[in-house]
Coordinates of C-alpha atoms in Angstrom, one line a residue:
M3 CA 19.6 -20.8 -2.6
D4 CA 21.5 -21.2 -5.8
R5 CA 21.2 -17.7 -7.4
D6 CA 24.3 -15.7 -7.9
D7 CA 22.4 -12.4 -7.0
L8 CA 22.2 -13.1 -3.3
H9 CA 21.6 -10.0 -1.2
I10 CA 22.3 -10.0 2.6
A11 CA 19.2 -8.8 4.4
S12 CA 19.1 -5.7 6.6
Y13 CA 17.7 -5.9 10.2
F14 CA 18.5 -9.3 11.6
R15 CA 20.7 -10.7 14.4
N16 CA 22.4 -14.0 14.9
L17 CA 21.2 -16.5 17.5
S18 CA 22.6 -19.9 18.5
Q19 CA 23.1 -22.9 16.2
Q20 CA 23.1 -20.7 13.0
D21 CA 19.5 -19.5 13.7
V22 CA 18.8 -15.9 13.0
E23 CA 16.1 -13.4 14.2
C24 CA 14.6 -11.1 11.6
L25 CA 14.1 -7.6 12.9
L26 CA 12.3 -6.1 9.8
C27 CA 8.7 -6.5 10.9
P28 CA 7.1 -7.0 14.4
W29 CA 6.9 -10.8 14.1
H30 CA 10.7 -11.1 14.7
C31 CA 10.7 -14.6 13.1
R32 CA 13.3 -17.0 14.4
I33 CA 14.6 -18.7 11.2
R34 CA 16.5 -21.9 11.1
P35 CA 19.1 -22.6 8.4
G36 CA 17.5 -23.3 5.1
K37 CA 14.2 -21.9 6.1
T38 CA 12.3 -18.6 5.5
G39 CA 10.4 -16.4 7.8
L40 CA 6.6 -16.1 7.8
C41 CA 6.8 -13.8 4.7
G42 CA 8.5 -16.4 2.6
A43 CA 10.9 -13.8 1.3
R44 CA 13.7 -13.8 3.9
E45 CA 15.9 -16.9 4.0
N46 CA 18.5 -18.2 6.4
H47 CA 21.5 -19.5 4.5
E48 CA 24.2 -20.9 6.8
G49 CA 23.5 -18.5 9.6
T50 CA 23.1 -15.3 7.4
L51 CA 19.8 -13.9 6.5
Y52 CA 19.2 -13.1 2.8
S53 CA 16.5 -11.4 0.8
A54 CA 15.1 -14.2 -1.3
N55 CA 13.0 -11.9 -3.4
Y56 CA 15.5 -9.2 -4.2
G57 CA 14.7 -7.9 -7.7
Q58 CA 12.5 -10.9 -8.4
V59 CA 9.6 -9.3 -10.2
T60 CA 6.3 -11.1 -10.7
S61 CA 4.2 -8.2 -11.9
L62 CA 5.1 -5.1 -13.8
A63 CA 2.7 -2.6 -15.5
L64 CA 2.3 1.1 -16.2
D65 CA -0.8 1.7 -14.1
P66 CA -3.0 4.8 -13.5
I67 CA -2.0 6.2 -10.1
E68 CA -5.8 5.9 -9.2
K69 CA -5.4 2.1 -9.3
K70 CA -3.1 2.1 -6.2
P71 CA -5.5 3.8 -5.1
L72 CA -4.1 7.3 -4.7
Y73 CA -6.6 10.0 -5.6
H74 CA -4.8 13.0 -4.2
F75 CA -1.3 12.4 -5.7
Y76 CA -0.8 13.6 -9.2
P77 CA -4.3 12.6 -10.4
G78 CA -4.5 11.3 -13.9
R79 CA -0.8 10.3 -14.1
P80 CA 0.4 6.8 -14.8
I81 CA 3.1 5.1 -12.7
L82 CA 5.4 2.1 -13.3
S83 CA 4.2 -0.5 -10.8
V84 CA 6.3 -3.4 -9.7
G85 CA 5.7 -6.4 -7.4
S86 CA 7.5 -9.5 -6.2
F87 CA 6.3 -12.3 -4.0
G88 CA 5.5 -12.9 -0.3
C89 CA 3.7 -11.1 2.5
N90 CA 4.1 -10.9 6.3
L91 CA 0.4 -11.3 6.8
S92 CA -1.7 -14.4 5.9
C93 CA -5.1 -12.9 5.1
S94 CA -7.6 -15.6 4.4
F95 CA -9.4 -13.2 2.1
C96 CA -6.3 -12.0 0.2
Q97 CA -7.2 -10.6 -3.3
N98 CA -3.6 -11.2 -4.5
W99 CA -3.0 -14.5 -2.9
Q100 CA -1.3 -16.0 -6.0
I101 CA 1.8 -13.8 -5.4
S102 CA 1.5 -13.1 -1.7
Q103 CA 1.2 -16.6 -0.5
G104 CA 3.4 -18.5 -2.9
R105 CA 6.4 -18.3 -5.2
P106 CA 5.2 -17.7 -8.8
L107 CA 7.5 -17.3 -11.7
S108 CA 9.6 -14.2 -11.5
E109 CA 12.2 -12.3 -13.6
Y110 CA 15.2 -10.6 -12.1
I111 CA 15.3 -6.8 -12.7
S112 CA 18.1 -4.9 -11.0
P113 CA 17.4 -1.5 -9.4
E114 CA 19.3 0.2 -12.2
K115 CA 17.3 -1.6 -14.9
L116 CA 14.0 -0.8 -13.2
V117 CA 14.9 2.9 -13.1
E118 CA 15.9 2.8 -16.7
M119 CA 12.5 1.3 -17.5
A120 CA 10.8 4.0 -15.5
V121 CA 12.7 6.8 -17.3
N122 CA 11.8 5.2 -20.7
C123 CA 8.1 5.5 -19.7
R124 CA 8.4 9.2 -19.3
P125 CA 6.9 10.0 -22.7
Q126 CA 3.7 8.2 -21.5
G127 CA 3.7 10.6 -18.5
N128 CA 5.2 8.2 -16.0
L129 CA 5.4 9.6 -12.6
G130 CA 7.9 7.2 -11.1
V131 CA 7.8 3.8 -9.5
A132 CA 5.1 2.2 -7.3
Y133 CA 6.0 -0.8 -5.2
T134 CA 2.8 -2.8 -5.0
Y135 CA 0.9 -6.0 -5.8
N136 CA 2.5 -8.0 -2.9
E137 CA 3.8 -6.5 0.3
P138 CA 6.7 -4.2 -0.6
F139 CA 8.2 -3.8 2.9
I140 CA 9.4 -7.5 2.8
S141 CA 11.5 -6.4 -0.3
Y142 CA 13.2 -3.9 1.9
E143 CA 16.7 -4.1 0.5
Y144 CA 15.4 -3.7 -3.0
L145 CA 13.4 -0.7 -2.0
A146 CA 16.3 0.8 -0.2
D147 CA 18.5 0.4 -3.3
T148 CA 16.0 1.5 -5.9
A149 CA 14.2 4.4 -4.3
P150 CA 17.2 6.8 -4.2
L151 CA 17.9 6.0 -7.8
V152 CA 14.3 6.9 -8.7
A153 CA 14.5 10.1 -6.8
A154 CA 17.8 11.0 -8.4
E155 CA 16.0 11.0 -11.8
G156 CA 13.4 13.5 -10.4
M157 CA 10.7 10.8 -10.2
K158 CA 8.4 9.7 -7.4
N159 CA 8.4 6.7 -5.1
V160 CA 5.1 5.3 -4.0
L161 CA 4.4 2.4 -1.6
V162 CA 1.2 0.4 -1.4
T163 CA 1.4 -1.5 1.9
N164 CA -0.2 -3.4 4.8
G165 CA 1.9 -1.2 7.1
I166 CA 3.4 -4.1 9.0
V167 CA 7.0 -3.0 9.6
E168 CA 9.2 -2.0 12.5
S169 CA 9.8 1.6 13.3
E170 CA 13.6 1.7 12.6
P171 CA 13.5 0.4 9.0
L172 CA 10.4 2.5 8.3
Q173 CA 12.1 5.7 9.5
A174 CA 15.2 4.9 7.4
L175 CA 13.1 4.5 4.2
L176 CA 10.6 7.3 4.7
P177 CA 12.9 10.1 3.4
H178 CA 12.9 8.4 0.0
L179 CA 9.1 8.0 -0.2
D180 CA 6.7 10.5 -1.7
A181 CA 3.4 8.8 -1.1
M182 CA 1.8 5.7 0.6
N183 CA -1.5 4.0 0.6
V184 CA -1.8 1.9 3.8
D185 CA -4.4 -0.9 4.0
I186 CA -6.2 -0.6 7.3
K187 CA -8.1 -3.9 7.3
S188 CA -9.9 -3.2 10.6
M189 CA -9.5 -1.3 13.8
D190 CA -10.2 -4.5 15.7
D191 CA -7.3 -6.6 17.0
E192 CA -9.4 -9.8 17.0
F193 CA -10.1 -9.4 13.3
Y194 CA -6.3 -9.1 12.5
R195 CA -5.4 -12.0 14.7
R196 CA -8.2 -14.3 13.3
L197 CA -8.2 -13.5 9.6
C198 CA -4.7 -12.0 9.0
G199 CA -2.3 -13.3 11.6
G200 CA -1.5 -9.8 12.6
R201 CA -2.2 -6.9 15.0
A202 CA -4.3 -3.9 14.4
Q203 CA -2.0 -1.3 15.9
H204 CA 1.0 -1.8 13.6
P205 CA -0.5 -0.3 10.4
R206 CA -1.9 2.6 12.4
D207 CA 1.5 3.3 13.7
T208 CA 2.9 3.3 10.2
V209 CA 0.3 5.7 9.0
E210 CA 1.0 8.1 11.8
A211 CA 4.8 7.9 11.3
A212 CA 4.5 8.3 7.5
M213 CA 2.3 11.4 7.6
A214 CA 5.2 13.4 8.9
H215 CA 7.2 12.6 5.8
C216 CA 5.0 11.9 2.8
H217 CA 1.5 12.0 1.4
V218 CA -0.7 9.2 2.9
E219 CA -4.1 7.7 1.9
I220 CA -5.8 4.7 3.5
T221 CA -7.9 1.9 2.2
N222 CA -10.4 -0.2 4.1
L223 CA -11.7 -3.4 2.4
L224 CA -15.2 -4.0 3.8
I225 CA -16.1 -7.7 4.3
P226 CA -19.7 -8.6 5.1
G227 CA -20.1 -9.7 8.7
E228 CA -16.5 -9.1 9.6
N229 CA -15.6 -5.4 9.6
D230 CA -18.6 -3.6 8.1
S231 CA -20.8 -2.7 11.1
D232 CA -21.6 1.0 11.7
E233 CA -19.6 0.8 14.9
Q234 CA -16.5 -0.5 13.2
I235 CA -16.7 2.0 10.4
E236 CA -17.2 4.9 12.9
T237 CA -14.1 3.8 14.9
L238 CA -12.0 3.9 11.8
V239 CA -13.4 7.2 10.7
D240 CA -12.9 8.8 14.1
W241 CA -9.2 7.6 14.1
A242 CA -8.6 8.9 10.6
A243 CA -10.4 12.3 11.3
G244 CA -8.3 12.6 14.4
L245 CA -5.2 12.5 12.3
S246 CA -6.6 14.9 9.6
E247 CA -10.1 15.6 8.3
H248 CA -8.4 15.9 4.9
M249 CA -7.1 12.3 5.0
P250 CA -8.3 10.6 1.8
V251 CA -10.1 7.3 2.8
H252 CA -11.0 4.6 0.3
F253 CA -13.7 2.0 1.2
S254 CA -13.2 -0.9 -1.1
A255 CA -15.6 -3.7 -2.1
Y256 CA -14.6 -7.2 -1.2
R257 CA -15.0 -10.2 -3.5
P258 CA -14.6 -13.8 -2.5
A259 CA -11.0 -14.9 -2.9
H260 CA -8.4 -17.4 -1.6
D261 CA -9.8 -19.2 1.4
F262 CA -12.6 -16.9 2.3
H263 CA -16.1 -17.2 0.8
A264 CA -18.3 -14.5 2.4
P265 CA -20.6 -12.9 -0.2
S266 CA -19.4 -9.8 -2.0
T267 CA -19.8 -6.4 -0.3
P268 CA -23.3 -5.1 -1.1
A269 CA -23.6 -1.6 -2.6
A270 CA -25.7 -0.6 0.4
T271 CA -22.8 -1.3 2.8
L272 CA -20.5 0.9 0.8
K273 CA -23.0 3.7 0.6
R274 CA -23.5 3.5 4.4
A275 CA -19.8 3.7 5.0
H276 CA -19.6 6.7 2.7
E277 CA -22.5 8.3 4.6
I278 CA -20.8 7.8 8.0
A279 CA -17.4 8.9 6.8
V280 CA -18.3 12.2 5.1
S281 CA -19.7 13.5 8.4
K282 CA -16.1 13.8 9.6
L283 CA -13.8 13.5 6.6
K284 CA -13.6 15.7 3.6
F285 CA -12.5 13.2 1.0
V286 CA -14.1 9.7 1.0
Y287 CA -14.2 7.3 -1.9
I288 CA -15.7 4.0 -2.9
G289 CA -13.6 1.5 -4.9
N290 CA -14.0 -1.9 -6.6
L291 CA -17.7 -1.2 -7.3
H292 CA -19.1 1.5 -9.5
L293 CA -21.3 3.9 -7.6
D294 CA -22.0 7.3 -9.3
G295 CA -20.1 10.2 -7.9
T296 CA -18.2 8.3 -5.2
T297 CA -14.9 8.5 -6.9
D298 CA -15.0 12.2 -7.8
T299 CA -13.1 14.7 -5.7
R300 CA -15.5 17.5 -4.7
C301 CA -14.3 20.8 -3.1
P302 CA -15.5 20.8 0.5
S303 CA -16.0 24.6 0.3
C304 CA -18.0 25.1 -2.9
D305 CA -18.9 21.6 -4.0
A306 CA -17.3 21.9 -7.4
V307 CA -16.1 18.7 -8.9
A308 CA -12.3 19.3 -8.9
V309 CA -11.4 15.9 -10.3
S310 CA -13.9 13.7 -12.1
R311 CA -13.2 10.0 -12.4
S312 CA -14.5 7.1 -14.4
G313 CA -12.9 3.8 -13.6
F314 CA -9.2 4.5 -13.2
Q315 CA -9.3 7.5 -15.5
A316 CA -9.2 11.0 -13.9
R317 CA -9.9 14.4 -15.3
P318 CA -8.6 17.3 -13.1
D319 CA -11.1 19.8 -14.7
C320 CA -11.3 22.2 -11.8
L321 CA -7.9 21.9 -10.2
S322 CA -4.9 24.2 -10.1
E323 CA -1.8 23.5 -8.1
G324 CA -3.8 21.4 -5.7
R325 CA -6.5 23.9 -5.2
C326 CA -10.1 24.2 -6.4
S327 CA -10.1 26.4 -9.5
N328 CA -13.5 27.7 -8.7
C329 CA -13.0 29.0 -5.1
G330 CA -9.3 28.5 -4.4
A331 CA -9.8 26.2 -1.4
G332 CA -7.0 23.7 -0.7
L333 CA -7.8 20.1 -1.5
N334 CA -4.8 18.2 0.0
I335 CA -3.8 17.2 -3.6
I336 CA -0.3 17.0 -4.8
Q337 CA -0.2 18.0 -8.5

C-alpha cells in the first residue's frame, strides 16, 4: 500500500507473526503481511488490517431505484449508486466480474464528497445513496462513515448485497440502512459451495436480521440446470413466504458471463417460477427479460395496477401512501 488515505479495518484480530484474522464475514480469512483476504479488499500491512477499497469508486451513476431492483421502495425515484471493487464470493457466473473479481481503475471519493454529490442530485429527485455494483459489505468502513452522513441530510441508504457478513457488523450497520436487496442465489448449500465458494445459510440469516430494521426485497438469478427446478423454486418461495407473504421477490434471467457458459434463462422458466411463487407470495417480479405484466405491482385485493413499469421506468398511477388508491389495501410499499 502506498496511498495516503489508509483506513484501518474494523473487525479483525492479531495472530502470530504479524498475521491477522478478518472477522467481517464468515470466512474469517487468515491474512499474511502484504496479502489480502478472499475479497481482495482487506489488506494486511505490517500486522494491521486495512480497507484497501475505502472510497475507491469504480462505478457511479444516478440510477432508477427499480434497477437495484427495489420495486416497493419509493417507486419511480432515482438514487445515486456507487460501487467499488472486490467480493467475498467467487461466483463463476458473476454478471459484474470485471469489478468483483479484479482491481479496475478507481477514483477516490470521500464520504463527505459523496454526500455532497447526492445532495446536488436532489433537483433530479435523488432519494439518497445506494451501495451496489460490487459487494458493499466488504467496504464496511466506508459504509459506516458515509451512511450516517447521508441520513443526516434526510436521505436514504440502500444496500444491494450477497448477504455474506457476520452478525455483529451487520447489526451495527442496520440502524443506518433504509432498504436492502439481498441476492439469494439458491437455497442449496452444494450450489453455493460449488459455484460461489459460499454457504446458503448466511444470506438467509442476513435477510431475517434485516427485516427487523429496514425494508427488504430478495432476488434469485435463475440459471438453467443449476437452480431452476420446480423443487428449488418452491423451497425458496416457501422460505420467503414463511417470513412474509408480502416479501417482494424478483426472479432474474441469467446470461452467460465470466467463467460460466450455460445458455440464457428461457422465458418459460421465468414464467414457471412466477406461477409457482404467486401461489404463496403477493408480489413476484421477473427481471432482466421483458415479459408483459411481470414487473407491474398489482393490488392483491382488487387486482388494480398500483404501479406500472416499463423497463426501469415506474408510474405509481394507483398508489397513495403505500396503499392501493382503488380499494385502500396495503401494498408493503414505502413511498
